[in-house]
Amino acid sequence: MTRILFVCLGNICRSPTAEGVLRARAQKAGLKLVVDSCGTGGWHAGEPPHPPAVQAAKRRGYDLSPLRARQITPADFTAFDHILVMDRRNLADARDMKPKGGTEPQLFLHYAPAFGLDIADPWYSGDFDGVLDMIEAASDGLIATLSR
Ligand code: 4NP
């Protein structure tokens, strides 16, 4: 089974949203995946996702409420087949943490290139619906790639 890890900065907005969205859409598509998420930072470890992110996801039918934040570990780079990050800062940070031979981190919007490179941090922008639009498109792109 393919194992997917999403990475953002705090693991309370973008990557838990991606975890919930991909899990639901892959299940709907009949694709079996292991999906997890984490942050490059550990400030929010143990916390549920940010309430506005939970509410925006809920309006589209995704339940993020059981998820809890954690920080990335070196073991993640061998435990997951795809490490998908939300922006170029996450990419640089994750590359710095990657042990030799570990899975190379990749920008998630690689799977929805029309949106650009970065899923901007809604912690600052407040644009949780824009984040969901990008994450839904990239999830479907990833599912299409993995289903080939
Ligand atoms: P996320 O958003 O990386 O999408 O989870 C953030 C959440 C918290 C912080 C930064 C980004 N923070 O600095 O606490």
Short mmCIF file of N, CA and C and ligand atoms in Angstrom, two decimals:
data_model
loop_
_atom_site.label_atom_id
_atom_site.label_comp_id
_atom_site.label_asym_id
_atom_site.label_seq_id
_atom_site.Cartn_x
_atom_site.Cartn_y
_atom_site.Cartn_z
N MET A 1 0.84 -1.20 0.00
CA MET A 1 0.00 0.00 0.00
C MET A 1 0.88 1.25 0.00
N THR A 2 0.53 2.22 -0.80
CA THR A 2 1.32 3.46 -0.91
C THR A 2 1.11 4.32 0.34
N ARG A 3 2.21 4.84 0.85
CA ARG A 3 2.18 5.63 2.10
C ARG A 3 2.54 7.09 1.79
N ILE A 4 1.61 7.98 2.17
CA ILE A 4 1.73 9.40 1.84
C ILE A 4 1.84 10.21 3.13
N LEU A 5 2.84 11.10 3.22
CA LEU A 5 2.97 12.01 4.36
C LEU A 5 2.90 13.45 3.87
N PHE A 6 1.96 14.22 4.43
CA PHE A 6 1.87 15.65 4.14
C PHE A 6 2.62 16.43 5.21
N VAL A 7 3.30 17.49 4.77
CA VAL A 7 4.12 18.30 5.68
C VAL A 7 3.81 19.78 5.48
N CYS A 8 3.51 20.49 6.58
CA CYS A 8 3.47 21.96 6.53
C CYS A 8 4.29 22.49 7.70
N LEU A 9 4.04 23.73 8.10
CA LEU A 9 4.86 24.33 9.15
C LEU A 9 4.35 23.91 10.54
N GLY A 10 3.07 24.12 10.80
CA GLY A 10 2.53 23.90 12.14
C GLY A 10 1.75 22.62 12.31
N ASN A 11 1.35 21.98 11.21
CA ASN A 11 0.49 20.77 11.21
C ASN A 11 -0.85 21.03 11.89
N ILE A 12 -1.35 22.27 11.78
CA ILE A 12 -2.70 22.54 12.29
C ILE A 12 -3.61 23.17 11.23
N CYS A 13 -3.08 23.54 10.07
CA CYS A 13 -3.93 24.11 9.00
C CYS A 13 -3.84 23.30 7.72
N ARG A 14 -2.76 23.46 6.96
CA ARG A 14 -2.71 22.90 5.60
C ARG A 14 -2.52 21.39 5.57
N SER A 15 -1.53 20.85 6.30
CA SER A 15 -1.28 19.40 6.13
C SER A 15 -2.38 18.53 6.75
N PRO A 16 -3.00 18.90 7.88
CA PRO A 16 -4.15 18.08 8.32
C PRO A 16 -5.32 18.17 7.35
N THR A 17 -5.49 19.36 6.71
CA THR A 17 -6.54 19.48 5.68
C THR A 17 -6.24 18.51 4.53
N ALA A 18 -4.98 18.48 4.09
CA ALA A 18 -4.61 17.56 3.00
C ALA A 18 -4.81 16.11 3.42
N GLU A 19 -4.47 15.80 4.67
CA GLU A 19 -4.65 14.43 5.17
C GLU A 19 -6.13 14.01 5.08
N GLY A 20 -7.01 14.89 5.59
CA GLY A 20 -8.43 14.56 5.60
C GLY A 20 -9.03 14.48 4.20
N VAL A 21 -8.62 15.42 3.34
CA VAL A 21 -9.17 15.48 1.97
C VAL A 21 -8.69 14.28 1.16
N LEU A 22 -7.39 14.00 1.18
CA LEU A 22 -6.88 12.87 0.37
C LEU A 22 -7.48 11.55 0.87
N ARG A 23 -7.55 11.38 2.18
CA ARG A 23 -8.09 10.13 2.73
C ARG A 23 -9.52 9.90 2.21
N ALA A 24 -10.34 10.95 2.26
CA ALA A 24 -11.73 10.81 1.83
C ALA A 24 -11.83 10.59 0.33
N ARG A 25 -11.05 11.34 -0.45
CA ARG A 25 -11.18 11.24 -1.92
C ARG A 25 -10.58 9.94 -2.43
N ALA A 26 -9.50 9.45 -1.82
CA ALA A 26 -8.92 8.17 -2.23
C ALA A 26 -9.89 7.03 -1.93
N GLN A 27 -10.53 7.11 -0.79
CA GLN A 27 -11.50 6.08 -0.41
C GLN A 27 -12.64 6.05 -1.42
N LYS A 28 -13.12 7.24 -1.79
CA LYS A 28 -14.20 7.35 -2.78
C LYS A 28 -13.77 6.77 -4.13
N ALA A 29 -12.47 6.95 -4.46
CA ALA A 29 -11.95 6.47 -5.74
C ALA A 29 -11.57 4.99 -5.69
N GLY A 30 -11.68 4.37 -4.51
CA GLY A 30 -11.34 2.97 -4.36
C GLY A 30 -9.84 2.71 -4.33
N LEU A 31 -9.07 3.75 -3.96
CA LEU A 31 -7.61 3.63 -3.90
C LEU A 31 -7.20 3.51 -2.43
N LYS A 32 -6.48 2.42 -2.10
CA LYS A 32 -6.07 2.21 -0.71
C LYS A 32 -4.74 2.91 -0.45
N LEU A 33 -4.74 3.84 0.49
CA LEU A 33 -3.55 4.61 0.84
C LEU A 33 -3.41 4.68 2.35
N VAL A 34 -2.15 4.76 2.82
CA VAL A 34 -1.90 5.18 4.19
C VAL A 34 -1.58 6.68 4.12
N VAL A 35 -2.29 7.51 4.89
CA VAL A 35 -2.12 8.96 4.82
C VAL A 35 -1.86 9.49 6.23
N ASP A 36 -0.85 10.35 6.35
CA ASP A 36 -0.54 10.97 7.64
C ASP A 36 -0.08 12.41 7.36
N SER A 37 0.09 13.20 8.42
CA SER A 37 0.60 14.57 8.25
C SER A 37 1.42 14.96 9.47
N CYS A 38 2.26 15.97 9.28
CA CYS A 38 3.11 16.46 10.36
C CYS A 38 3.59 17.86 10.02
N GLY A 39 4.26 18.50 10.98
CA GLY A 39 4.80 19.83 10.77
C GLY A 39 6.32 19.81 10.85
N THR A 40 6.96 20.77 10.16
CA THR A 40 8.41 20.92 10.34
C THR A 40 8.68 21.48 11.73
N GLY A 41 7.71 22.24 12.28
CA GLY A 41 7.82 22.77 13.64
C GLY A 41 6.97 21.98 14.61
N GLY A 42 7.33 22.05 15.88
CA GLY A 42 6.62 21.27 16.89
C GLY A 42 5.80 22.09 17.88
N TRP A 43 5.58 23.39 17.57
CA TRP A 43 4.92 24.28 18.55
C TRP A 43 3.52 23.83 18.90
N HIS A 44 2.84 23.15 17.96
CA HIS A 44 1.43 22.79 18.18
C HIS A 44 1.24 21.30 18.43
N ALA A 45 2.33 20.57 18.68
CA ALA A 45 2.25 19.11 18.84
C ALA A 45 1.18 18.74 19.87
N GLY A 46 0.36 17.77 19.51
CA GLY A 46 -0.71 17.29 20.39
C GLY A 46 -2.02 18.02 20.23
N GLU A 47 -2.00 19.15 19.50
CA GLU A 47 -3.22 19.95 19.35
C GLU A 47 -4.06 19.48 18.16
N PRO A 48 -5.39 19.67 18.26
CA PRO A 48 -6.24 19.44 17.08
C PRO A 48 -5.98 20.53 16.04
N PRO A 49 -6.46 20.34 14.80
CA PRO A 49 -6.29 21.40 13.79
C PRO A 49 -6.96 22.70 14.22
N HIS A 50 -6.49 23.80 13.65
CA HIS A 50 -6.99 25.15 13.91
C HIS A 50 -8.50 25.18 13.61
N PRO A 51 -9.34 25.69 14.53
CA PRO A 51 -10.80 25.63 14.33
C PRO A 51 -11.31 26.16 12.98
N PRO A 52 -10.78 27.28 12.43
CA PRO A 52 -11.29 27.70 11.12
C PRO A 52 -11.00 26.68 10.01
N ALA A 53 -9.89 25.94 10.14
CA ALA A 53 -9.58 24.89 9.15
C ALA A 53 -10.56 23.73 9.29
N VAL A 54 -10.88 23.37 10.54
CA VAL A 54 -11.84 22.28 10.79
C VAL A 54 -13.21 22.66 10.22
N GLN A 55 -13.62 23.92 10.45
CA GLN A 55 -14.94 24.37 10.00
C GLN A 55 -15.04 24.44 8.48
N ALA A 56 -13.99 24.97 7.83
CA ALA A 56 -14.00 25.07 6.36
C ALA A 56 -14.05 23.68 5.74
N ALA A 57 -13.29 22.73 6.31
CA ALA A 57 -13.30 21.36 5.79
C ALA A 57 -14.65 20.69 6.01
N LYS A 58 -15.23 20.95 7.17
CA LYS A 58 -16.53 20.35 7.50
C LYS A 58 -17.61 20.78 6.51
N ARG A 59 -17.56 22.04 6.08
CA ARG A 59 -18.54 22.55 5.09
C ARG A 59 -18.45 21.78 3.78
N ARG A 60 -17.28 21.18 3.50
CA ARG A 60 -17.15 20.37 2.27
C ARG A 60 -17.22 18.88 2.56
N GLY A 61 -17.55 18.51 3.79
CA GLY A 61 -17.77 17.09 4.09
C GLY A 61 -16.57 16.33 4.61
N TYR A 62 -15.51 17.04 5.04
CA TYR A 62 -14.33 16.37 5.58
C TYR A 62 -14.25 16.59 7.08
N ASP A 63 -13.98 15.51 7.82
CA ASP A 63 -13.89 15.59 9.28
C ASP A 63 -12.42 15.59 9.72
N LEU A 64 -11.92 16.75 10.13
CA LEU A 64 -10.53 16.84 10.60
C LEU A 64 -10.43 16.74 12.11
N SER A 65 -11.59 16.64 12.80
CA SER A 65 -11.58 16.78 14.26
C SER A 65 -10.77 15.71 15.00
N PRO A 66 -10.62 14.46 14.49
CA PRO A 66 -9.82 13.49 15.25
C PRO A 66 -8.31 13.68 15.11
N LEU A 67 -7.85 14.54 14.21
CA LEU A 67 -6.41 14.64 13.91
C LEU A 67 -5.69 15.42 15.02
N ARG A 68 -4.43 15.06 15.26
CA ARG A 68 -3.60 15.75 16.25
C ARG A 68 -2.25 16.04 15.65
N ALA A 69 -1.71 17.23 15.98
CA ALA A 69 -0.45 17.66 15.37
C ALA A 69 0.74 16.90 15.94
N ARG A 70 1.73 16.72 15.08
CA ARG A 70 3.03 16.17 15.51
C ARG A 70 4.12 16.76 14.63
N GLN A 71 5.35 16.65 15.11
CA GLN A 71 6.49 17.16 14.34
C GLN A 71 7.12 16.03 13.53
N ILE A 72 7.66 16.38 12.37
CA ILE A 72 8.33 15.38 11.52
C ILE A 72 9.53 14.78 12.26
N THR A 73 9.83 13.51 11.97
CA THR A 73 11.00 12.85 12.56
C THR A 73 11.85 12.25 11.43
N PRO A 74 13.12 11.96 11.69
CA PRO A 74 13.96 11.33 10.65
C PRO A 74 13.34 10.03 10.13
N ALA A 75 12.68 9.26 11.01
CA ALA A 75 12.10 7.97 10.61
C ALA A 75 11.02 8.14 9.54
N ASP A 76 10.37 9.32 9.52
CA ASP A 76 9.33 9.55 8.51
C ASP A 76 9.87 9.42 7.08
N PHE A 77 11.14 9.75 6.90
CA PHE A 77 11.70 9.75 5.55
C PHE A 77 11.93 8.34 5.01
N THR A 78 11.90 7.35 5.88
CA THR A 78 11.96 5.97 5.40
C THR A 78 10.60 5.28 5.50
N ALA A 79 9.70 5.81 6.31
CA ALA A 79 8.39 5.18 6.52
C ALA A 79 7.39 5.52 5.42
N PHE A 80 7.64 6.59 4.65
CA PHE A 80 6.65 7.04 3.66
C PHE A 80 7.24 7.02 2.25
N ASP A 81 6.38 6.68 1.27
CA ASP A 81 6.78 6.61 -0.13
C ASP A 81 6.77 7.99 -0.79
N HIS A 82 5.85 8.86 -0.34
CA HIS A 82 5.75 10.22 -0.87
C HIS A 82 5.67 11.18 0.30
N ILE A 83 6.53 12.18 0.30
CA ILE A 83 6.52 13.24 1.31
C ILE A 83 6.17 14.53 0.57
N LEU A 84 4.96 15.03 0.80
CA LEU A 84 4.39 16.12 0.00
C LEU A 84 4.25 17.36 0.87
N VAL A 85 4.94 18.43 0.49
CA VAL A 85 5.00 19.64 1.30
C VAL A 85 4.15 20.74 0.66
N MET A 86 3.80 21.73 1.47
CA MET A 86 2.83 22.74 1.05
C MET A 86 3.46 23.95 0.38
N ASP A 87 4.70 24.29 0.74
CA ASP A 87 5.33 25.46 0.12
C ASP A 87 6.84 25.28 0.10
N ARG A 88 7.50 26.27 -0.53
CA ARG A 88 8.94 26.14 -0.75
C ARG A 88 9.74 26.24 0.55
N ARG A 89 9.18 26.92 1.54
CA ARG A 89 9.86 26.94 2.85
C ARG A 89 9.82 25.55 3.48
N ASN A 90 8.63 24.89 3.41
CA ASN A 90 8.53 23.51 3.92
C ASN A 90 9.53 22.60 3.18
N LEU A 91 9.67 22.85 1.86
CA LEU A 91 10.56 22.01 1.04
C LEU A 91 12.00 22.14 1.50
N ALA A 92 12.43 23.39 1.72
CA ALA A 92 13.80 23.62 2.17
C ALA A 92 14.02 23.03 3.57
N ASP A 93 13.05 23.24 4.46
CA ASP A 93 13.18 22.72 5.83
C ASP A 93 13.21 21.19 5.84
N ALA A 94 12.31 20.57 5.05
CA ALA A 94 12.24 19.10 5.04
C ALA A 94 13.51 18.52 4.43
N ARG A 95 14.03 19.19 3.40
CA ARG A 95 15.29 18.70 2.78
C ARG A 95 16.43 18.73 3.79
N ASP A 96 16.45 19.77 4.61
CA ASP A 96 17.50 19.88 5.63
C ASP A 96 17.41 18.75 6.66
N MET A 97 16.19 18.25 6.90
CA MET A 97 15.99 17.22 7.93
C MET A 97 16.10 15.80 7.37
N LYS A 98 16.18 15.66 6.05
CA LYS A 98 16.13 14.34 5.41
C LYS A 98 17.43 13.56 5.63
N PRO A 99 17.33 12.35 6.21
CA PRO A 99 18.53 11.52 6.30
C PRO A 99 18.93 11.01 4.90
N LYS A 100 20.20 10.66 4.75
CA LYS A 100 20.70 10.13 3.48
C LYS A 100 19.88 8.92 3.04
N GLY A 101 19.46 8.90 1.79
CA GLY A 101 18.71 7.75 1.28
C GLY A 101 17.22 7.81 1.55
N GLY A 102 16.77 8.82 2.30
CA GLY A 102 15.35 8.94 2.61
C GLY A 102 14.55 9.44 1.41
N THR A 103 13.24 9.34 1.51
CA THR A 103 12.34 9.83 0.46
C THR A 103 12.53 11.33 0.27
N GLU A 104 12.69 11.75 -0.99
CA GLU A 104 12.84 13.18 -1.32
C GLU A 104 11.50 13.90 -1.16
N PRO A 105 11.45 14.97 -0.38
CA PRO A 105 10.22 15.75 -0.30
C PRO A 105 9.91 16.42 -1.64
N GLN A 106 8.63 16.65 -1.89
CA GLN A 106 8.16 17.18 -3.17
C GLN A 106 7.02 18.17 -2.89
N LEU A 107 6.90 19.23 -3.69
CA LEU A 107 5.78 20.17 -3.55
C LEU A 107 4.47 19.48 -3.93
N PHE A 108 3.46 19.58 -3.07
CA PHE A 108 2.17 18.92 -3.34
C PHE A 108 1.53 19.48 -4.60
N LEU A 109 1.72 20.80 -4.88
CA LEU A 109 1.09 21.40 -6.06
C LEU A 109 1.71 20.93 -7.37
N HIS A 110 2.75 20.11 -7.31
CA HIS A 110 3.21 19.37 -8.49
C HIS A 110 2.03 18.63 -9.14
N TYR A 111 1.06 18.22 -8.33
CA TYR A 111 -0.08 17.45 -8.83
C TYR A 111 -1.26 18.34 -9.24
N ALA A 112 -1.11 19.67 -9.11
CA ALA A 112 -2.12 20.62 -9.60
C ALA A 112 -1.38 21.87 -10.05
N PRO A 113 -0.55 21.76 -11.11
CA PRO A 113 0.40 22.83 -11.46
C PRO A 113 -0.27 24.14 -11.83
N ALA A 114 -1.55 24.14 -12.22
CA ALA A 114 -2.23 25.39 -12.57
C ALA A 114 -2.27 26.36 -11.38
N PHE A 115 -2.15 25.84 -10.15
CA PHE A 115 -2.22 26.69 -8.97
C PHE A 115 -0.88 27.32 -8.58
N GLY A 116 0.21 26.95 -9.27
CA GLY A 116 1.51 27.50 -8.90
C GLY A 116 2.31 26.53 -8.05
N LEU A 117 3.16 27.07 -7.18
CA LEU A 117 4.08 26.23 -6.42
C LEU A 117 3.67 26.08 -4.96
N ASP A 118 3.17 27.17 -4.37
CA ASP A 118 2.97 27.21 -2.93
C ASP A 118 1.50 27.26 -2.54
N ILE A 119 1.11 26.45 -1.56
CA ILE A 119 -0.18 26.61 -0.89
C ILE A 119 0.10 27.57 0.27
N ALA A 120 -0.31 28.84 0.07
CA ALA A 120 0.03 29.89 1.04
C ALA A 120 -0.59 29.56 2.40
N ASP A 121 0.12 29.97 3.44
CA ASP A 121 -0.28 29.63 4.80
C ASP A 121 -1.54 30.39 5.22
N PRO A 122 -2.65 29.70 5.47
CA PRO A 122 -3.89 30.39 5.84
C PRO A 122 -3.85 30.91 7.28
N TRP A 123 -2.84 30.49 8.05
CA TRP A 123 -2.63 31.03 9.40
C TRP A 123 -2.49 32.55 9.31
N TYR A 124 -1.90 33.01 8.17
CA TYR A 124 -1.71 34.45 7.97
C TYR A 124 -2.78 35.03 7.03
N SER A 125 -3.16 34.29 5.97
CA SER A 125 -4.06 34.83 4.94
C SER A 125 -5.53 34.70 5.33
N GLY A 126 -5.88 33.71 6.16
CA GLY A 126 -7.28 33.45 6.49
C GLY A 126 -8.07 32.80 5.37
N ASP A 127 -7.40 32.46 4.25
CA ASP A 127 -8.11 31.94 3.07
C ASP A 127 -8.19 30.40 3.12
N PHE A 128 -9.02 29.90 4.02
CA PHE A 128 -9.13 28.44 4.19
C PHE A 128 -9.83 27.79 3.01
N ASP A 129 -10.74 28.51 2.35
CA ASP A 129 -11.42 27.94 1.18
C ASP A 129 -10.48 27.85 -0.03
N GLY A 130 -9.62 28.85 -0.17
CA GLY A 130 -8.62 28.79 -1.24
C GLY A 130 -7.68 27.61 -1.04
N VAL A 131 -7.30 27.36 0.21
CA VAL A 131 -6.45 26.21 0.53
C VAL A 131 -7.18 24.91 0.16
N LEU A 132 -8.45 24.83 0.48
CA LEU A 132 -9.22 23.62 0.16
C LEU A 132 -9.32 23.41 -1.36
N ASP A 133 -9.51 24.50 -2.12
CA ASP A 133 -9.57 24.37 -3.58
C ASP A 133 -8.28 23.74 -4.12
N MET A 134 -7.16 24.24 -3.64
CA MET A 134 -5.87 23.73 -4.12
C MET A 134 -5.66 22.29 -3.68
N ILE A 135 -6.00 21.99 -2.44
CA ILE A 135 -5.77 20.64 -1.90
C ILE A 135 -6.68 19.63 -2.57
N GLU A 136 -7.91 20.00 -2.87
CA GLU A 136 -8.80 19.06 -3.58
C GLU A 136 -8.25 18.76 -4.98
N ALA A 137 -7.78 19.82 -5.68
CA ALA A 137 -7.26 19.61 -7.05
C ALA A 137 -5.99 18.75 -7.02
N ALA A 138 -5.08 19.05 -6.09
CA ALA A 138 -3.84 18.28 -6.02
C ALA A 138 -4.10 16.84 -5.58
N SER A 139 -5.08 16.65 -4.71
CA SER A 139 -5.42 15.28 -4.28
C SER A 139 -5.92 14.48 -5.46
N ASP A 140 -6.76 15.08 -6.28
CA ASP A 140 -7.28 14.36 -7.45
C ASP A 140 -6.16 14.09 -8.46
N GLY A 141 -5.22 15.03 -8.60
CA GLY A 141 -4.07 14.80 -9.47
C GLY A 141 -3.22 13.65 -8.97
N LEU A 142 -3.00 13.61 -7.67
CA LEU A 142 -2.21 12.53 -7.08
C LEU A 142 -2.92 11.19 -7.23
N ILE A 143 -4.23 11.17 -6.98
CA ILE A 143 -5.00 9.93 -7.12
C ILE A 143 -4.94 9.42 -8.56
N ALA A 144 -5.05 10.35 -9.51
CA ALA A 144 -4.97 9.94 -10.94
C ALA A 144 -3.60 9.34 -11.24
N THR A 145 -2.54 9.96 -10.72
CA THR A 145 -1.19 9.44 -10.96
C THR A 145 -1.00 8.06 -10.33
N LEU A 146 -1.47 7.90 -9.11
CA LEU A 146 -1.27 6.64 -8.40
C LEU A 146 -2.17 5.53 -8.95
N SER A 147 -3.25 5.91 -9.64
CA SER A 147 -4.19 4.91 -10.16
C SER A 147 -3.76 4.38 -11.52
N ARG A 148 -2.76 5.00 -12.14
CA ARG A 148 -2.34 4.57 -13.48
C ARG A 148 -1.71 3.19 -13.45
P1 4NP B 1 0.14 25.37 8.92
O1 4NP B 1 -0.14 26.84 9.47
O2 4NP B 1 1.62 25.29 8.63
O3 4NP B 1 -0.66 25.30 7.64
O4 4NP B 1 -0.33 24.41 9.97
C1 4NP B 1 0.55 27.37 10.58
C2 4NP B 1 0.08 27.18 11.85
C3 4NP B 1 0.74 27.72 12.93
C4 4NP B 1 1.88 28.47 12.73
C5 4NP B 1 2.36 28.65 11.45
C6 4NP B 1 1.70 28.10 10.38
N1 4NP B 1 2.55 29.06 13.82
O5 4NP B 1 3.52 29.82 13.59
O6 4NP B 1 2.22 28.78 14.99
#
